[in-house]
Amino acid sequence: MADDLLAEKAVVIQRCLERIREKYDNDPAAFLVDQDRQDIAVLNILRACQACIDMGQILIRRRHLGLPKSSRDVFRLLQQAGIIEPDLGANL
């Protein structure tokens, strides 16, 4: 079940990244002046970030790594457990 949730979250992240690329890569100049394109990109960045946090919480719960008090804590706990690289943990 947790693996299904992780897979679903990965699909959400992939879909968000595709949507961002679609709105930016097709016409970067238009992106800079089109508020709707920018809003779509921001919304999808937020969705992807939330999916990453959700995935982290699933792994933390599954491995009994502690109780994160914030989103930053999610990535700190994953880093301390060796699930994500220190550089990645520092940037998230």
Short mmCIF file of N, CA and C in Angstrom, two decimals:
data_model
loop_
_atom_site.label_atom_id
_atom_site.label_comp_id
_atom_site.label_asym_id
_atom_site.label_seq_id
_atom_site.Cartn_x
_atom_site.Cartn_y
_atom_site.Cartn_z
N MET A 1 0.82 -1.20 0.00
CA MET A 1 0.00 0.00 0.00
C MET A 1 0.86 1.26 0.00
N ALA A 2 1.88 1.31 0.87
CA ALA A 2 2.75 2.47 0.90
C ALA A 2 3.50 2.61 -0.42
N ASP A 3 3.85 1.46 -1.03
CA ASP A 3 4.53 1.52 -2.32
C ASP A 3 3.62 2.13 -3.38
N ASP A 4 2.32 1.81 -3.32
CA ASP A 4 1.36 2.40 -4.24
C ASP A 4 1.29 3.91 -4.04
N LEU A 5 1.28 4.34 -2.79
CA LEU A 5 1.24 5.77 -2.50
C LEU A 5 2.50 6.47 -3.01
N LEU A 6 3.65 5.84 -2.81
CA LEU A 6 4.90 6.42 -3.30
C LEU A 6 4.88 6.52 -4.82
N ALA A 7 4.38 5.49 -5.47
CA ALA A 7 4.28 5.51 -6.94
C ALA A 7 3.33 6.61 -7.41
N GLU A 8 2.21 6.77 -6.72
CA GLU A 8 1.26 7.83 -7.07
C GLU A 8 1.90 9.21 -6.92
N LYS A 9 2.64 9.40 -5.84
CA LYS A 9 3.30 10.69 -5.62
C LYS A 9 4.35 10.94 -6.69
N ALA A 10 5.07 9.90 -7.09
CA ALA A 10 6.07 10.04 -8.15
C ALA A 10 5.41 10.46 -9.46
N VAL A 11 4.25 9.90 -9.74
CA VAL A 11 3.50 10.27 -10.95
C VAL A 11 3.06 11.73 -10.87
N VAL A 12 2.62 12.17 -9.71
CA VAL A 12 2.22 13.57 -9.52
C VAL A 12 3.40 14.49 -9.81
N ILE A 13 4.56 14.15 -9.27
CA ILE A 13 5.76 14.98 -9.48
C ILE A 13 6.11 15.02 -10.96
N GLN A 14 6.10 13.86 -11.61
CA GLN A 14 6.42 13.80 -13.03
C GLN A 14 5.44 14.64 -13.85
N ARG A 15 4.15 14.52 -13.55
CA ARG A 15 3.13 15.28 -14.27
C ARG A 15 3.33 16.79 -14.07
N CYS A 16 3.64 17.19 -12.85
CA CYS A 16 3.86 18.61 -12.56
C CYS A 16 5.06 19.14 -13.34
N LEU A 17 6.14 18.37 -13.36
CA LEU A 17 7.33 18.80 -14.09
C LEU A 17 7.06 18.90 -15.59
N GLU A 18 6.30 17.95 -16.12
CA GLU A 18 5.94 18.01 -17.54
C GLU A 18 5.12 19.26 -17.84
N ARG A 19 4.20 19.57 -16.96
CA ARG A 19 3.34 20.75 -17.16
C ARG A 19 4.16 22.04 -17.11
N ILE A 20 5.11 22.10 -16.19
CA ILE A 20 5.98 23.27 -16.09
C ILE A 20 6.80 23.41 -17.37
N ARG A 21 7.40 22.31 -17.80
CA ARG A 21 8.21 22.36 -19.04
C ARG A 21 7.36 22.77 -20.23
N GLU A 22 6.15 22.24 -20.30
CA GLU A 22 5.24 22.56 -21.40
C GLU A 22 4.97 24.07 -21.45
N LYS A 23 4.74 24.67 -20.31
CA LYS A 23 4.42 26.09 -20.27
C LYS A 23 5.64 26.98 -20.48
N TYR A 24 6.82 26.49 -20.13
CA TYR A 24 8.03 27.30 -20.26
C TYR A 24 8.78 27.00 -21.56
N ASP A 25 9.09 25.74 -21.80
CA ASP A 25 9.96 25.37 -22.91
C ASP A 25 9.38 25.69 -24.28
N ASN A 26 8.07 25.60 -24.43
CA ASN A 26 7.47 25.86 -25.73
C ASN A 26 7.67 27.29 -26.20
N ASP A 27 7.77 28.22 -25.26
CA ASP A 27 7.95 29.63 -25.63
C ASP A 27 8.43 30.42 -24.41
N PRO A 28 9.75 30.35 -24.10
CA PRO A 28 10.27 31.05 -22.91
C PRO A 28 9.98 32.56 -22.91
N ALA A 29 10.01 33.18 -24.07
CA ALA A 29 9.76 34.62 -24.13
C ALA A 29 8.32 34.93 -23.71
N ALA A 30 7.38 34.13 -24.18
CA ALA A 30 5.98 34.34 -23.82
C ALA A 30 5.76 34.06 -22.33
N PHE A 31 6.50 33.11 -21.80
CA PHE A 31 6.37 32.77 -20.38
C PHE A 31 6.66 33.99 -19.51
N LEU A 32 7.66 34.76 -19.89
CA LEU A 32 8.08 35.92 -19.09
C LEU A 32 7.02 37.01 -19.01
N VAL A 33 6.12 37.06 -19.98
CA VAL A 33 5.10 38.12 -19.98
C VAL A 33 3.68 37.59 -19.77
N ASP A 34 3.54 36.29 -19.68
CA ASP A 34 2.21 35.68 -19.55
C ASP A 34 1.97 35.24 -18.10
N GLN A 35 1.16 36.01 -17.40
CA GLN A 35 0.88 35.73 -15.99
C GLN A 35 0.22 34.37 -15.80
N ASP A 36 -0.63 33.97 -16.73
CA ASP A 36 -1.30 32.67 -16.62
C ASP A 36 -0.28 31.53 -16.68
N ARG A 37 0.66 31.60 -17.60
CA ARG A 37 1.71 30.57 -17.69
C ARG A 37 2.52 30.53 -16.40
N GLN A 38 2.85 31.69 -15.88
CA GLN A 38 3.63 31.76 -14.64
C GLN A 38 2.84 31.16 -13.48
N ASP A 39 1.55 31.47 -13.41
CA ASP A 39 0.70 30.93 -12.34
C ASP A 39 0.62 29.40 -12.42
N ILE A 40 0.49 28.88 -13.63
CA ILE A 40 0.46 27.43 -13.82
C ILE A 40 1.76 26.81 -13.35
N ALA A 41 2.88 27.44 -13.68
CA ALA A 41 4.19 26.93 -13.25
C ALA A 41 4.31 26.95 -11.73
N VAL A 42 3.93 28.05 -11.12
CA VAL A 42 4.03 28.16 -9.65
C VAL A 42 3.15 27.11 -8.98
N LEU A 43 1.92 26.96 -9.45
CA LEU A 43 1.02 25.97 -8.87
C LEU A 43 1.62 24.57 -8.97
N ASN A 44 2.20 24.25 -10.11
CA ASN A 44 2.78 22.92 -10.28
C ASN A 44 4.06 22.73 -9.49
N ILE A 45 4.81 23.78 -9.27
CA ILE A 45 5.98 23.69 -8.38
C ILE A 45 5.51 23.38 -6.96
N LEU A 46 4.47 24.08 -6.52
CA LEU A 46 3.93 23.82 -5.17
C LEU A 46 3.39 22.40 -5.04
N ARG A 47 2.70 21.93 -6.06
CA ARG A 47 2.17 20.55 -6.03
C ARG A 47 3.31 19.53 -5.97
N ALA A 48 4.35 19.76 -6.76
CA ALA A 48 5.49 18.84 -6.77
C ALA A 48 6.19 18.85 -5.42
N CYS A 49 6.36 20.02 -4.84
CA CYS A 49 6.99 20.12 -3.52
C CYS A 49 6.17 19.38 -2.48
N GLN A 50 4.85 19.55 -2.50
CA GLN A 50 4.00 18.86 -1.54
C GLN A 50 4.07 17.35 -1.73
N ALA A 51 4.14 16.90 -2.97
CA ALA A 51 4.26 15.46 -3.22
C ALA A 51 5.58 14.92 -2.67
N CYS A 52 6.66 15.69 -2.78
CA CYS A 52 7.95 15.29 -2.20
C CYS A 52 7.86 15.19 -0.68
N ILE A 53 7.21 16.15 -0.08
CA ILE A 53 7.03 16.13 1.38
C ILE A 53 6.19 14.91 1.78
N ASP A 54 5.12 14.66 1.03
CA ASP A 54 4.26 13.50 1.31
C ASP A 54 5.05 12.20 1.21
N MET A 55 5.87 12.08 0.17
CA MET A 55 6.70 10.87 0.01
C MET A 55 7.63 10.71 1.20
N GLY A 56 8.23 11.81 1.61
CA GLY A 56 9.13 11.76 2.76
C GLY A 56 8.41 11.32 4.02
N GLN A 57 7.21 11.83 4.22
CA GLN A 57 6.45 11.44 5.42
C GLN A 57 6.08 9.96 5.39
N ILE A 58 5.78 9.45 4.22
CA ILE A 58 5.48 8.02 4.09
C ILE A 58 6.70 7.19 4.49
N LEU A 59 7.87 7.57 3.98
CA LEU A 59 9.09 6.84 4.30
C LEU A 59 9.45 6.95 5.78
N ILE A 60 9.27 8.13 6.34
CA ILE A 60 9.56 8.34 7.76
C ILE A 60 8.65 7.46 8.63
N ARG A 61 7.39 7.43 8.28
CA ARG A 61 6.44 6.62 9.04
C ARG A 61 6.77 5.13 8.90
N ARG A 62 7.06 4.71 7.68
CA ARG A 62 7.35 3.30 7.41
C ARG A 62 8.60 2.83 8.16
N ARG A 63 9.60 3.70 8.23
CA ARG A 63 10.87 3.31 8.85
C ARG A 63 11.02 3.78 10.29
N HIS A 64 9.98 4.39 10.81
CA HIS A 64 9.97 4.84 12.21
C HIS A 64 11.18 5.75 12.49
N LEU A 65 11.31 6.80 11.69
CA LEU A 65 12.46 7.69 11.79
C LEU A 65 12.25 8.87 12.73
N GLY A 66 11.07 9.02 13.24
CA GLY A 66 10.79 10.14 14.13
C GLY A 66 9.53 10.87 13.70
N LEU A 67 9.31 11.98 14.34
CA LEU A 67 8.13 12.79 14.05
C LEU A 67 8.58 14.17 13.58
N PRO A 68 8.49 14.43 12.28
CA PRO A 68 8.92 15.74 11.78
C PRO A 68 7.99 16.84 12.27
N LYS A 69 8.58 17.96 12.65
CA LYS A 69 7.80 19.10 13.13
C LYS A 69 7.53 20.11 12.01
N SER A 70 8.23 19.94 10.90
CA SER A 70 8.08 20.86 9.77
C SER A 70 8.46 20.13 8.48
N SER A 71 8.21 20.77 7.37
CA SER A 71 8.62 20.20 6.09
C SER A 71 10.13 20.04 6.04
N ARG A 72 10.85 21.01 6.54
CA ARG A 72 12.31 20.94 6.58
C ARG A 72 12.77 19.72 7.38
N ASP A 73 12.06 19.44 8.47
CA ASP A 73 12.36 18.28 9.31
C ASP A 73 12.20 16.96 8.55
N VAL A 74 11.23 16.91 7.65
CA VAL A 74 11.03 15.70 6.84
C VAL A 74 12.33 15.37 6.12
N PHE A 75 12.90 16.36 5.46
CA PHE A 75 14.10 16.12 4.67
C PHE A 75 15.33 15.91 5.55
N ARG A 76 15.35 16.55 6.70
CA ARG A 76 16.45 16.35 7.65
C ARG A 76 16.47 14.91 8.15
N LEU A 77 15.30 14.39 8.50
CA LEU A 77 15.21 13.00 8.97
C LEU A 77 15.59 12.01 7.87
N LEU A 78 15.17 12.28 6.65
CA LEU A 78 15.54 11.41 5.53
C LEU A 78 17.05 11.45 5.29
N GLN A 79 17.63 12.62 5.41
CA GLN A 79 19.08 12.77 5.24
C GLN A 79 19.82 12.01 6.33
N GLN A 80 19.40 12.19 7.57
CA GLN A 80 20.06 11.51 8.69
C GLN A 80 19.98 9.99 8.57
N ALA A 81 18.91 9.50 7.97
CA ALA A 81 18.73 8.05 7.80
C ALA A 81 19.46 7.53 6.57
N GLY A 82 20.08 8.43 5.79
CA GLY A 82 20.81 8.01 4.60
C GLY A 82 19.92 7.73 3.40
N ILE A 83 18.68 8.16 3.47
CA ILE A 83 17.74 7.92 2.37
C ILE A 83 17.96 8.92 1.24
N ILE A 84 18.31 10.15 1.60
CA ILE A 84 18.67 11.14 0.58
C ILE A 84 20.07 11.66 0.89
N GLU A 85 20.74 12.13 -0.15
CA GLU A 85 22.11 12.64 -0.03
C GLU A 85 22.12 13.93 0.79
N PRO A 86 23.22 14.18 1.51
CA PRO A 86 23.32 15.41 2.31
C PRO A 86 23.11 16.69 1.49
N ASP A 87 23.67 16.75 0.28
CA ASP A 87 23.50 17.95 -0.55
C ASP A 87 22.03 18.18 -0.89
N LEU A 88 21.34 17.10 -1.23
CA LEU A 88 19.92 17.22 -1.55
C LEU A 88 19.13 17.64 -0.32
N GLY A 89 19.43 17.02 0.82
CA GLY A 89 18.74 17.37 2.05
C GLY A 89 18.93 18.82 2.43
N ALA A 90 20.12 19.35 2.18
CA ALA A 90 20.40 20.75 2.51
C ALA A 90 19.64 21.71 1.60
N ASN A 91 19.35 21.27 0.38
CA ASN A 91 18.68 22.14 -0.58
C ASN A 91 17.16 22.06 -0.52
N LEU A 92 16.64 21.09 0.18
CA LEU A 92 15.18 20.93 0.21
C LEU A 92 14.59 21.60 1.39
#
